[in-house]
GROMACS .gro file of C-alpha atoms in nm:
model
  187
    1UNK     CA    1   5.858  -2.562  -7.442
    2UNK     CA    2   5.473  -2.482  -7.356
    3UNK     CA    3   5.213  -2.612  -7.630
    4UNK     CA    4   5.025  -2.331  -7.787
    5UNK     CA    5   4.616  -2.404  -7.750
    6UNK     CA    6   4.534  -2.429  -8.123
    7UNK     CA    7   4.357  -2.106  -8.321
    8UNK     CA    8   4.036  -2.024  -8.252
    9UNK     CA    9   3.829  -2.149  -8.522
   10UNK     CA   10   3.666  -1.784  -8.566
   11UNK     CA   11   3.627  -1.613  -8.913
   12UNK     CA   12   3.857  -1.314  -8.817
   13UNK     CA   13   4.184  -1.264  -8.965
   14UNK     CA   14   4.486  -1.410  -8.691
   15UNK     CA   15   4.624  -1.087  -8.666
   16UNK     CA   16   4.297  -0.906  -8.577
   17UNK     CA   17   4.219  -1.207  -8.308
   18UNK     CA   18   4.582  -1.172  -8.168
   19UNK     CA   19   4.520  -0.786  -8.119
   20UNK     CA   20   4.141  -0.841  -7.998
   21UNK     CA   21   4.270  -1.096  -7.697
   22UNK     CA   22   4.533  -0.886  -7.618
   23UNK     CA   23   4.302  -0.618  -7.502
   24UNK     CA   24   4.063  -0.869  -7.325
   25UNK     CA   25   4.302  -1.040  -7.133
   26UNK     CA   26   4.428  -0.627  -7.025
   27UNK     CA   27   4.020  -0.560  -6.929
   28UNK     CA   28   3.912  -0.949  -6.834
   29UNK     CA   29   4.204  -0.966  -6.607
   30UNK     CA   30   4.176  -0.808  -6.252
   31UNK     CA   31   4.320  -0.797  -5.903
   32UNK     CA   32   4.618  -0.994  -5.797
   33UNK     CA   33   4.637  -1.240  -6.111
   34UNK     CA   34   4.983  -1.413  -6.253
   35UNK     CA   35   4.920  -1.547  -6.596
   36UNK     CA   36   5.152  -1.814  -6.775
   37UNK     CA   37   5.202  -1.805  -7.111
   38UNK     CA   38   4.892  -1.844  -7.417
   39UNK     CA   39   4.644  -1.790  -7.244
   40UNK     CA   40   4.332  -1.817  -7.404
   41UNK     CA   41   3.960  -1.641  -7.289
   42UNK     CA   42   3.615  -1.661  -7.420
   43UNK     CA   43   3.425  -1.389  -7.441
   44UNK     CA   44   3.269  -1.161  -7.144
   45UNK     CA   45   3.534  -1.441  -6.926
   46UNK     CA   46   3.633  -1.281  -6.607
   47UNK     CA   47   3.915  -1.374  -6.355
   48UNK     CA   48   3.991  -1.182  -6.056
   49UNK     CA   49   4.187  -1.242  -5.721
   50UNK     CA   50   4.184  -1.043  -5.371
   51UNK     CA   51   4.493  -1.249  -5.226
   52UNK     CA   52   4.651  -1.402  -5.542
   53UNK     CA   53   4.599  -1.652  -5.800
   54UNK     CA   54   4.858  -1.811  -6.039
   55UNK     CA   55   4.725  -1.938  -6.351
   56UNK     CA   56   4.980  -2.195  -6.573
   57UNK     CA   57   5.070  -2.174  -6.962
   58UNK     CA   58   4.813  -2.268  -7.233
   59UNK     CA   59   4.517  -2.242  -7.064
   60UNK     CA   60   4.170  -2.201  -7.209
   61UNK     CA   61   3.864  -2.053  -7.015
   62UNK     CA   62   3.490  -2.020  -7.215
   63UNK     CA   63   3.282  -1.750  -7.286
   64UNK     CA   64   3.104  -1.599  -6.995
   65UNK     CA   65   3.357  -1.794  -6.738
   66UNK     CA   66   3.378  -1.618  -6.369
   67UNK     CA   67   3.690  -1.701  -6.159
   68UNK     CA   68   3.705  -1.524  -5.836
   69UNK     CA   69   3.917  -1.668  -5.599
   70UNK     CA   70   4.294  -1.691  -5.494
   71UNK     CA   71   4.479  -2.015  -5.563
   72UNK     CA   72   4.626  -2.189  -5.869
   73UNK     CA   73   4.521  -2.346  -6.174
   74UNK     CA   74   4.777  -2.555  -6.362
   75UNK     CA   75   4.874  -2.592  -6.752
   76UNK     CA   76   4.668  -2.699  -7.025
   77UNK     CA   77   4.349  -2.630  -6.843
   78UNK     CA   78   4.084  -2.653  -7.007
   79UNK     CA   79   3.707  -2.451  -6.935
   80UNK     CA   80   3.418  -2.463  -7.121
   81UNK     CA   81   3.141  -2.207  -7.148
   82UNK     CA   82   2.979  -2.010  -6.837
   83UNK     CA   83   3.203  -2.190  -6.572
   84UNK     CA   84   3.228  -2.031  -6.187
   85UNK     CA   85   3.520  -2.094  -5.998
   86UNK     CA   86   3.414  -1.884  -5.659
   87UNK     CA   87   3.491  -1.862  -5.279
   88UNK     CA   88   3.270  -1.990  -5.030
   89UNK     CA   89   3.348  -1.707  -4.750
   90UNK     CA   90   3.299  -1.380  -4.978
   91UNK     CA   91   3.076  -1.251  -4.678
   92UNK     CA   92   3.069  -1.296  -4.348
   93UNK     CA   93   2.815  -1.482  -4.222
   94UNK     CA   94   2.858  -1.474  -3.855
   95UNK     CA   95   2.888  -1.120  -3.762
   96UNK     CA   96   2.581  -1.086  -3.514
   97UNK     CA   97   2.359  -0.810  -3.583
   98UNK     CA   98   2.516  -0.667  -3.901
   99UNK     CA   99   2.330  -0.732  -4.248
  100UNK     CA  100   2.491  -0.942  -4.482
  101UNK     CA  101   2.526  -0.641  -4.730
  102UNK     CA  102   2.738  -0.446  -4.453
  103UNK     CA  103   2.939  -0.747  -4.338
  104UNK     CA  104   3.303  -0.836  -4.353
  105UNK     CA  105   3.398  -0.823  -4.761
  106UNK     CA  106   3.674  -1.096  -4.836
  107UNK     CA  107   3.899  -0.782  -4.954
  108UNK     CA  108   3.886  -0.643  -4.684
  109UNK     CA  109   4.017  -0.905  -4.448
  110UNK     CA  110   4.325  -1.173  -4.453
  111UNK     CA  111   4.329  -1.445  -4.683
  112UNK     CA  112   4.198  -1.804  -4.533
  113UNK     CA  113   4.186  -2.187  -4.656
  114UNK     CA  114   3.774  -2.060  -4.798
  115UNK     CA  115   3.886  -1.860  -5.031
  116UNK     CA  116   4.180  -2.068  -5.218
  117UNK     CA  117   4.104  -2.314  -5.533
  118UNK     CA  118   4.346  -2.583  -5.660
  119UNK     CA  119   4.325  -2.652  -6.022
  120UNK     CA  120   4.623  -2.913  -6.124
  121UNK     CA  121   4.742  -2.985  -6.464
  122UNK     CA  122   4.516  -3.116  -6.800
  123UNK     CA  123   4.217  -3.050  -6.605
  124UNK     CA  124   3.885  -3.028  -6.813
  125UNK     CA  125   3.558  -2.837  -6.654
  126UNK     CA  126   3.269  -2.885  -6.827
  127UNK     CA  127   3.041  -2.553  -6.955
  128UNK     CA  128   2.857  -2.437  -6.637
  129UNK     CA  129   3.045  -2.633  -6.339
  130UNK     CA  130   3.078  -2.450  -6.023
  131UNK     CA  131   3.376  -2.519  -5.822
  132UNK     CA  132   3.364  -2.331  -5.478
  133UNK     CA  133   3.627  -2.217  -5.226
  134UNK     CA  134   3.835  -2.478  -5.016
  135UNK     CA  135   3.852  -2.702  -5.291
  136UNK     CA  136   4.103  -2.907  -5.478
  137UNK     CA  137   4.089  -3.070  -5.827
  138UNK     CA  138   4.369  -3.291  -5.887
  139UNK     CA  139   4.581  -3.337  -6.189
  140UNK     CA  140   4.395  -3.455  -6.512
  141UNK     CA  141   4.058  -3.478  -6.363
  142UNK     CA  142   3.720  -3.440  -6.527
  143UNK     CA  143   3.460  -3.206  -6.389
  144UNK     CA  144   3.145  -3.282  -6.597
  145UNK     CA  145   2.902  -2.991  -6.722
  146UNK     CA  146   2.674  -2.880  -6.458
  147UNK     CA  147   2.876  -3.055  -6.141
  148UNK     CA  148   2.923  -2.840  -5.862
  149UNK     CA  149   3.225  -2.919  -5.647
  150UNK     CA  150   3.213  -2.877  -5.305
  151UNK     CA  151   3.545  -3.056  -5.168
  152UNK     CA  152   3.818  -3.206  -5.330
  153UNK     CA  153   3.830  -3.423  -5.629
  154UNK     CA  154   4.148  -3.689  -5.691
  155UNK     CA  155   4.380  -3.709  -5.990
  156UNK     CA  156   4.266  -3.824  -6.273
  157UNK     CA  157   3.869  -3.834  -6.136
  158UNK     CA  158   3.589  -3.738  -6.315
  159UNK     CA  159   3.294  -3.639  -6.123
  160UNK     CA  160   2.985  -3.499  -6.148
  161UNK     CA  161   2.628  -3.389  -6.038
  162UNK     CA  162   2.515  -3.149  -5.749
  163UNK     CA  163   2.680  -3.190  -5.534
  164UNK     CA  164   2.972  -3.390  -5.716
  165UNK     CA  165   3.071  -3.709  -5.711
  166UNK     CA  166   3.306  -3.951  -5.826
  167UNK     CA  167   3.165  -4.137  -6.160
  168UNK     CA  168   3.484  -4.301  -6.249
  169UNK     CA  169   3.844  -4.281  -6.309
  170UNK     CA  170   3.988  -4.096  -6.644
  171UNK     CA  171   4.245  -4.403  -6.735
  172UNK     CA  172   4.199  -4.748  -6.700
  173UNK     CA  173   4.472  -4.856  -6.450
  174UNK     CA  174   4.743  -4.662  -6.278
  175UNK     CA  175   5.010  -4.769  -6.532
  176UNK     CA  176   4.878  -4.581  -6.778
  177UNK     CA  177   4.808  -4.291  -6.551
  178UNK     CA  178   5.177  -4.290  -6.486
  179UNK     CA  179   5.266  -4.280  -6.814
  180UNK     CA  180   5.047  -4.004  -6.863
  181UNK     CA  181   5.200  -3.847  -6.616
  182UNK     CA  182   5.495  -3.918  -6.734
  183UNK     CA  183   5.451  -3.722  -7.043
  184UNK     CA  184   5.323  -3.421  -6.960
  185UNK     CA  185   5.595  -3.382  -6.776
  186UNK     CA  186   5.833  -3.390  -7.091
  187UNK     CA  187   5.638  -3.051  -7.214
   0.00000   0.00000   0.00000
């Protein structure tokens, strides 16, 4: 059974809210995008994908949020306001003599390691992170407002500043980490 993300703590009637992110998820949603069950966007939130990205059940992504890139992004995810989740290769920068405008677009080219995201489970990104291609985030790790991630980040991290690095683990030992663990799994 997945968890449902609670209401929105608006002032519009449920039924009115339900119709309203029906048609935002129909416009917000572009490209080659799977979506899992109750999924939940902020306003003028924007997720696209040129080679395919899967995003899990009861997931929540803030107002103004930009995800362009093809990967994965696990349940019970959790984005705050104005967060960008974007490749690193969009253009290519190599291509001698021709201007970056006119240069190799990533849709119009295969799919390569640049342009893929990893997002595990009961992940929480803080309002305007920036998370680039290549890049993994672990299960339940912490991205902290403002970080921008520019490689991987470990289970159960949290990290943060430019570029971002580890402050500290998100449980105490890795006992309780497994238990956890351990729980999520029975949802």
């Amino acid at each position: 059974m997945t968890d449902v993300i609670p209401p929105n703590r608006g002032r519009l009637p449920r039924w009115i809210e339900r119709s309203y992110r029906k048609v935002q998820e129909r416009t917000s949603v572009r490209g080659k995008v799977e979506v899992g069950a109750n999924l939940r966007l902020g306003r003028g939130a924007l997720i696209s994908s040129m080679h395919g990205l899967s995003i899990g059940n009861s997931v929540a992504v803030g107002q103004g949020t930009i995800i362009e890139v093809d990967g994965s992004i696990g349940d019970y995810c959790l984005m705050g306001r104005r967060v960008q989740i974007i490749g690193r290769a969009d253009h290519a920068s190599n291509e001698i003599g021709v201007p970056m405008a006119l240069s190799t677009w990533v849709g119009d080219r295969s799919q390569i390691a640049d342009d893929t995201v990893r997002i595990g489970r009961d992940v929480w990104i803080g309002a305007g992170a920036i998370i680039l291609g290549g890049v993994n985030v672990g299960d339940c790790a912490i991205v902290a407002a403002g970080a921008v991630v520019t490689r991987s980040v470990e289970p159960f991290a949290i990290v943060g500043g430019n570029p971002a690095r580890q402050i500290k683990m998100r449980f105490a030992n890795e006992a309780v980490r497994a238990q956890h663990l351990k729980k999520l799994q029975m949802r």
